[in-house]
XYZ file of C-alpha atoms in Angstrom:
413
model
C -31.621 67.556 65.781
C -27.999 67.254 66.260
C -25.571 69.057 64.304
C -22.939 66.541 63.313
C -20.331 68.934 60.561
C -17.566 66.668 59.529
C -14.288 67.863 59.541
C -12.110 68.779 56.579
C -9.229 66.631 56.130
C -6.644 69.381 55.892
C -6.541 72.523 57.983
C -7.696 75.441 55.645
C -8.946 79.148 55.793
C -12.711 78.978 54.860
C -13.631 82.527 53.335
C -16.394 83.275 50.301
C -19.768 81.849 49.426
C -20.470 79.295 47.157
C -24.210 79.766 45.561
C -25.571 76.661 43.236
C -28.003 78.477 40.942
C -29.557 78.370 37.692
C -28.989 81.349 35.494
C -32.432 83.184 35.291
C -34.174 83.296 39.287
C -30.952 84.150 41.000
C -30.076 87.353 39.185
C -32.434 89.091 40.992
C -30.386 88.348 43.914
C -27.224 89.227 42.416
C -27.290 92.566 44.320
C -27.776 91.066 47.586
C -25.083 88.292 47.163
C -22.475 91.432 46.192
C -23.365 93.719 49.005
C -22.798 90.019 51.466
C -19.404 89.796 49.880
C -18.443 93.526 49.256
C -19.263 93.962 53.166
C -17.366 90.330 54.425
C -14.394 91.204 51.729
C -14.721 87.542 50.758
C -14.859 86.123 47.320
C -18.250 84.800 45.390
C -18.745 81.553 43.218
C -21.560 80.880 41.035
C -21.846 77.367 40.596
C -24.269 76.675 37.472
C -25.008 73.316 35.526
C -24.892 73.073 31.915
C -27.290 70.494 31.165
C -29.978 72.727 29.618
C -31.051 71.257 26.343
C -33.612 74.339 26.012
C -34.158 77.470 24.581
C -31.369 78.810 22.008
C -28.455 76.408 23.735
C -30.332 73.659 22.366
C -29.472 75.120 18.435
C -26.039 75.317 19.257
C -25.722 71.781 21.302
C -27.766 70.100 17.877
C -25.102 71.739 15.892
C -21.760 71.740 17.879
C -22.496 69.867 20.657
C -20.627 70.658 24.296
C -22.163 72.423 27.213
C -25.285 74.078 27.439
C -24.052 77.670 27.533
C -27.275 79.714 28.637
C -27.705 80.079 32.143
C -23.496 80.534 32.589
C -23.800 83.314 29.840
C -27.200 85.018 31.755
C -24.960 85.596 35.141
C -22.210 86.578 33.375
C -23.877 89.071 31.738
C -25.695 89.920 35.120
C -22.656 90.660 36.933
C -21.086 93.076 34.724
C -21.112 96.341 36.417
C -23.369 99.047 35.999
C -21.507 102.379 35.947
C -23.186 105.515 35.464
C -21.833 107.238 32.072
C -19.848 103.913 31.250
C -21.394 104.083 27.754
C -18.733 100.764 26.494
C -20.178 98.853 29.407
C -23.785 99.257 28.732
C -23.008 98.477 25.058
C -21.277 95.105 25.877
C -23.905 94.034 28.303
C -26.767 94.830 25.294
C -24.889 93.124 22.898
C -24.131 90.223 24.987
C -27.834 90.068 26.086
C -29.617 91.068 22.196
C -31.390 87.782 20.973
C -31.832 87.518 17.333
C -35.145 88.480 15.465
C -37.655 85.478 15.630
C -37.940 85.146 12.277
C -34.754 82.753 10.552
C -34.100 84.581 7.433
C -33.917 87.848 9.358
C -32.647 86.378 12.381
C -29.480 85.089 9.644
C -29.427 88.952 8.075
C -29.087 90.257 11.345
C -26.149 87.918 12.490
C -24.182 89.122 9.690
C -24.075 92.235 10.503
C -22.778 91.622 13.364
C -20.109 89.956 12.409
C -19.249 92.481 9.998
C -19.366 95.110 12.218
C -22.535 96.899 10.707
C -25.208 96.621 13.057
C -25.916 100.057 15.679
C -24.849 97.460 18.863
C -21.023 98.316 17.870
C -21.820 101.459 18.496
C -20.248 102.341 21.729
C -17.719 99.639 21.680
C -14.056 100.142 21.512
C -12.340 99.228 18.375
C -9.842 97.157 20.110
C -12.619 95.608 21.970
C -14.659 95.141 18.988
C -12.531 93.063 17.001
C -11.768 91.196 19.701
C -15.251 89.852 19.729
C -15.601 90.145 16.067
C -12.556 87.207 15.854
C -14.787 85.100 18.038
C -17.908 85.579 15.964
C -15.780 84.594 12.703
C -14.772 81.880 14.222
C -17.877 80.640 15.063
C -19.285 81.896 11.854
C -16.785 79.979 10.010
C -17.888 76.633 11.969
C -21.462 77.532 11.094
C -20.868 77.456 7.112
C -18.811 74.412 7.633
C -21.463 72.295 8.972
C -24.467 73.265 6.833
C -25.883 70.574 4.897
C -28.765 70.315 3.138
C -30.848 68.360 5.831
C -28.915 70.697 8.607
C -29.154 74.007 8.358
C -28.264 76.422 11.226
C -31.349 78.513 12.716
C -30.624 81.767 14.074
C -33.909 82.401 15.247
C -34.058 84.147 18.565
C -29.944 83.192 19.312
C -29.049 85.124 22.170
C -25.890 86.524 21.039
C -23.958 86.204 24.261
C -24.318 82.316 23.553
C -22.955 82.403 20.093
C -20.245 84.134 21.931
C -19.280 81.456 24.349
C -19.776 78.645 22.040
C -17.349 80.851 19.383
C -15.050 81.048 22.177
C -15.335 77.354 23.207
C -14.302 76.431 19.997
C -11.317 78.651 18.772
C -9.931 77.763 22.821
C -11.109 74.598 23.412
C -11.885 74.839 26.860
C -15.728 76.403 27.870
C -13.417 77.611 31.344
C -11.287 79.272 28.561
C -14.331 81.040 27.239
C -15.773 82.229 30.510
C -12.420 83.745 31.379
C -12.780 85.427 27.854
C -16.198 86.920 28.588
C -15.382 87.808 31.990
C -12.612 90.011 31.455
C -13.829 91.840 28.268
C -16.793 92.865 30.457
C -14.682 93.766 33.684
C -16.279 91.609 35.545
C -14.369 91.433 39.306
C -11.610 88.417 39.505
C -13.600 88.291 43.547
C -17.183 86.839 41.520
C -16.529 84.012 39.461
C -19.049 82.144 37.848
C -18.034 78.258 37.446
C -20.073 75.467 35.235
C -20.453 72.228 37.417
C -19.415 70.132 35.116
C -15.930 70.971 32.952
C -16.735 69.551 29.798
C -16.764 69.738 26.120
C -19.185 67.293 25.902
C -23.125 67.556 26.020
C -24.544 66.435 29.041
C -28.295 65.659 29.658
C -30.519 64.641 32.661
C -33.903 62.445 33.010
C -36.157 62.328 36.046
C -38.996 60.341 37.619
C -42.124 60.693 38.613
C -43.831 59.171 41.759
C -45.858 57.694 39.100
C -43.287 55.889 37.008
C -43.402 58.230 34.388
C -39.646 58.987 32.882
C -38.903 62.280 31.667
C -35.688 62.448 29.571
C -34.001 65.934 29.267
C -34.403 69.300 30.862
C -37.250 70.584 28.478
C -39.501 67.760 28.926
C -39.263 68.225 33.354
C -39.742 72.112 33.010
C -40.839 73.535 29.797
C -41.946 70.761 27.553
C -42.112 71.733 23.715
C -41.995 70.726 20.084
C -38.851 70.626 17.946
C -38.630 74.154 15.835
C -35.130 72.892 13.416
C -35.852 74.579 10.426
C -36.656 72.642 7.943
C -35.655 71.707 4.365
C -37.633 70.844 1.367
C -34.978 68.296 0.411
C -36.088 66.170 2.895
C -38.586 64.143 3.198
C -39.716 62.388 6.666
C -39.885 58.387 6.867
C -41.851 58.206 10.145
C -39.636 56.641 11.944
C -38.120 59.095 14.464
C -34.973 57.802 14.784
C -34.440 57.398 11.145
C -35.129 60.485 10.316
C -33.010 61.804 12.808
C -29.963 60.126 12.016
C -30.415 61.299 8.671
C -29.821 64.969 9.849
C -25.809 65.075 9.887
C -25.315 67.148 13.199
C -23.553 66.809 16.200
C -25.677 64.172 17.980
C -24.937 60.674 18.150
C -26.770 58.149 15.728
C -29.077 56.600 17.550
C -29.278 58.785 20.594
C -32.732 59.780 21.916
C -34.801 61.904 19.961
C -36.088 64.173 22.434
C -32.468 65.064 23.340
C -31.815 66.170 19.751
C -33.060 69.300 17.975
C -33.907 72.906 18.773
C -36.332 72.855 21.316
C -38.261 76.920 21.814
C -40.437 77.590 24.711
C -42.146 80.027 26.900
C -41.276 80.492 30.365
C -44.592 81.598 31.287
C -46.190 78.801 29.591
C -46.657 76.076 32.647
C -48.311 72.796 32.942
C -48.304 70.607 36.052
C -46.494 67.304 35.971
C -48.554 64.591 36.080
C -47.156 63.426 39.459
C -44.419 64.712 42.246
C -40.522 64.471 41.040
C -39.017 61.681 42.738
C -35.204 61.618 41.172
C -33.389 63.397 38.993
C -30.054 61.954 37.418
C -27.681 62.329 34.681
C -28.218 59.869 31.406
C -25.979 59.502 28.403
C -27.341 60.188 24.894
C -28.828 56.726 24.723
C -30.366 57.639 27.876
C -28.671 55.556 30.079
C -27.579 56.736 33.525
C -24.408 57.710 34.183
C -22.207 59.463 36.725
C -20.755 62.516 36.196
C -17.749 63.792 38.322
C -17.775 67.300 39.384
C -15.998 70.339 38.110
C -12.547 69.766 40.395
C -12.821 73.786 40.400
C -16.216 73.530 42.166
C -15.377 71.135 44.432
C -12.381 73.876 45.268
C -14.385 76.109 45.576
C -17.329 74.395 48.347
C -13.681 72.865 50.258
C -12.833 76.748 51.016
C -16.144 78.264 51.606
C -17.476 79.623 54.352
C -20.883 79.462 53.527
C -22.445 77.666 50.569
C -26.363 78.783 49.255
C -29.033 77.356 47.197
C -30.444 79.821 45.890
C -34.093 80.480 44.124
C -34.691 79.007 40.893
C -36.005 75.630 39.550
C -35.568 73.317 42.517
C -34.991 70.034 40.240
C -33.527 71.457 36.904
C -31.139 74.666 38.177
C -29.868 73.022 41.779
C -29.964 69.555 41.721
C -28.214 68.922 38.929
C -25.412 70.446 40.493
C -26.136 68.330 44.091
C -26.145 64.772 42.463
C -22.428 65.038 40.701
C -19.957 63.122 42.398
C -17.603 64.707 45.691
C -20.337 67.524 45.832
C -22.140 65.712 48.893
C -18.816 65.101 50.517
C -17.653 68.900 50.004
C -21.117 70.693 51.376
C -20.924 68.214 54.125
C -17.978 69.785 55.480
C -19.165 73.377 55.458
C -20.172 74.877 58.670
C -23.371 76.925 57.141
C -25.657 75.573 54.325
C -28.397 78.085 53.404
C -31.652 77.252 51.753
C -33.691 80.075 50.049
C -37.032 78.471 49.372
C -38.561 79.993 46.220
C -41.410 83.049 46.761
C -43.795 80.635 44.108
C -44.668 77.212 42.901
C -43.541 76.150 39.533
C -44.169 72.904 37.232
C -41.202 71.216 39.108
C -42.428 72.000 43.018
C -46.050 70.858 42.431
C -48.613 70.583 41.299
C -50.678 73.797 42.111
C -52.915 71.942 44.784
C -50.544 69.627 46.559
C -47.331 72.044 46.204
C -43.741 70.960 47.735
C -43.606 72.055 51.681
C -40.866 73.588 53.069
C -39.421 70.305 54.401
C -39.926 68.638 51.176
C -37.447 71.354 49.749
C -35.012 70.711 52.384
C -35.245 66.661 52.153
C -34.694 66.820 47.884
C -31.694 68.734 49.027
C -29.974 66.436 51.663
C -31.566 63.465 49.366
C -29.348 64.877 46.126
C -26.232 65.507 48.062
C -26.316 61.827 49.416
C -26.497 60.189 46.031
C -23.953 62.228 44.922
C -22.438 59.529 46.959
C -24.224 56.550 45.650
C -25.977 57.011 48.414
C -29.915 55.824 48.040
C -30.992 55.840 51.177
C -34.044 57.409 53.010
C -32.811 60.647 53.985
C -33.050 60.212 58.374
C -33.720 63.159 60.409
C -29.867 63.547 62.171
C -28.663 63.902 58.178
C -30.642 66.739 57.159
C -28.144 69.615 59.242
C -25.206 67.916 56.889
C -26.352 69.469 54.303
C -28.881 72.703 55.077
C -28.469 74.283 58.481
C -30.402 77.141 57.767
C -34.086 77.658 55.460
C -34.871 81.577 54.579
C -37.675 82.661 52.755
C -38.356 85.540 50.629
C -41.471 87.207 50.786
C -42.479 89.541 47.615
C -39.634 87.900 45.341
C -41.395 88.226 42.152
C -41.461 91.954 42.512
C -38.215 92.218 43.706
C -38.751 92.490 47.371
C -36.447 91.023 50.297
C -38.517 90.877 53.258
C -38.762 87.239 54.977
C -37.868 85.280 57.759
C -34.851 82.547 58.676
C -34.986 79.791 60.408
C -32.594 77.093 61.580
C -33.086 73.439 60.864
């Protein structure tokens, strides 16, 4: 098919890759993406969305609202670098990666020492360093006993501490860029990696999807790890039945009247999979009231796919981790005008590329791909054969991911 780039409007220098990613799949290609950028002396951007309402993000959005902080803090952490006898280094990256115990009262124990400087993780952390951090977990702390009430009680269990961190950050700044920055230098991480969220917000945004079916799945949870609300509760208060009563009886951060299923602290297991009923068709973003809406991109993002040389989607959950980034307006525009667009197709199926027995083929990767980037451009259309180069010029596969292996082939589209 013919290749057809469009030209950038103003003469620039392209250097650096761009990689859209979700915060988990990718890290095991961290490594490769450094030794591509170490080799080419070009910089690296992460580009990650922040509309996971999952996991222990989805405490902290119930509570504070603002970004979803989880998959921004996981590469962060990811890319701090390893140094052999660098005790402090190791010591920030297991404190920024130590999750809570599972159990709330002990979970709440445990966060106090931290903030007061008693727990063994301090351990090999500079003073100056240390109370550094310790300012931004006071901070936070401090926010935490402010908004208890006795139908909202923060739950600790399992909070990765790296998120409090962020979110602590966020707050006492004002800006989640501001708190990146924060993160980024206390852990040395290289000014040439930067890891930007694809949507510059303080604000809490969500996304729904459809099914070939008809079926409407509202929030990130419900398209790839479906669960039950684990809030803790309070023997003050007493359910009504209604859901969205008793919701907006819980004084938190979420808007009265908003969606249930977008509210709460929502656990799950990564390993724990069911197929979707039917094939994704669409993903897009929706307002609490679950109405669609059209988010602009991070002007920093869009920066950053204007002067790269090459942009990547990487592994990782096709629907929840890239799209999300695709579909947000002046993305389309911005990847149409890079030369090389690489697609690494995932080593597996997962609940969002099947199901099991009618999986997503290679060119149904590559057509949700040019398909996102168009509507990023209110562009609906059926996605013709001459567009697909504008937006992936080249698939690679990687056999042996799951056990860390980088053998595979590339092929041009």
């Amino acid at each position: 098919m013919a290749d057809t780039p469009q030209p950038s409007p103003t003469p620039q220098l392209r250097t650096g890759i761009s990689v859209f990613s979700g915060g988990t799949a990718a890290n095991f290609l961290v490594d490769v993406f450094d030794q591509i950028v170490t080799k080419r002396k070009c910089p690296l951007r992460y580009i990650i969305p922040i509309s996971d309402n999952g996991g222990s993000s989805s405490e902290l959005i119930r509570v504070f609202g603002g970004p979803s902080v989880g998959d921004v803090r996981s590469r962060l952490v990811r890319l701090i670098p390893n140094h052999n006898g660098d005790e402090e280094r190791t010591a920030l990256k297991t404190l920024f990666e130590h999750r809570l115990s599972v159990d709330p009262m002990k979970a709440r124990s445990e966060w106090l020492d931290i903030v007061e400087a008693r727990h063994i993780l301090w351990t090999f952390i500079s003073s100056q360093k240390r109370e550094l951090i310790r300012s931004v977990f006071n901070t936070l702390n401090l926010e935490i006993v402010k908004r208890n009430r006795p139908t909202s009680v923060f739950n600790f269990a399992e909070a990765s501490v790296g998120n409090l961190f962020l979110t602590g950050a966020r707050l006492f700044s004002g800006s989640f860029e501001s708190a990146i920055y924060l993160l980024s230098i206390i852990c040395a991480i290289p000014e040439t990696t930067s890891v930007l969220p694809a949507i510059n917000s303080n604000f809490t945004h969500h996304i729904s999807a459809s099914l070939t079916d008809a079926t409407i799945l509202a929030g990130q949870v419900a398209i790839s790890h479906p669960s039950g609300p684990t809030a803790v509760p309070d023997a003050t208060f007493h359910p009504s039945g209604n859901p969205y009563l008793d919701l907006d009886r819980v004084e938190d951060a979420n808007l009265p009247g908003s969606l249930p299923v977008l509210r709460g602290h929502h656990a799950f297991s990564k390993d724990d999979e069911e197929d979707l009923p039917a094939r994704i068709e669409r993903v897009w973003y929706i307002n609490p009231y679950g109405h669609e809406i059209w988010p602009v991109a991070n002007a920093k993002v869009l920066a950053a796919v204007e002067a790269s040389d090459a942009v990547v989607y990487s592994i990782g959950s096709l629907y929840t981790s890239i799209i999300p980034s695709l579909i947000l307006r002046g993305v389309g525009v911005a990847i149409g005008r890079v030369r090389t667009k690489v697609l690494i197709l995932n080593a597996k199926v997962d609940r969002e590329t099947g199901p099991a027995n009618r999986p997503m083929t290679a060119v149904d990767f590559v057509r949700a791909v040019a398909r996102a980037a168009k509507e990023s451009q209110t562009d609906f259309g059926e996605v013709r054969d001459e567009e697909v180069r504008r937006y992936v010029s080249h698939l690679v596969y990687l056999k042996g991911a799951q056990t860390g292996g980088l053998t595979g082939g590339v092929g041009w589209v």
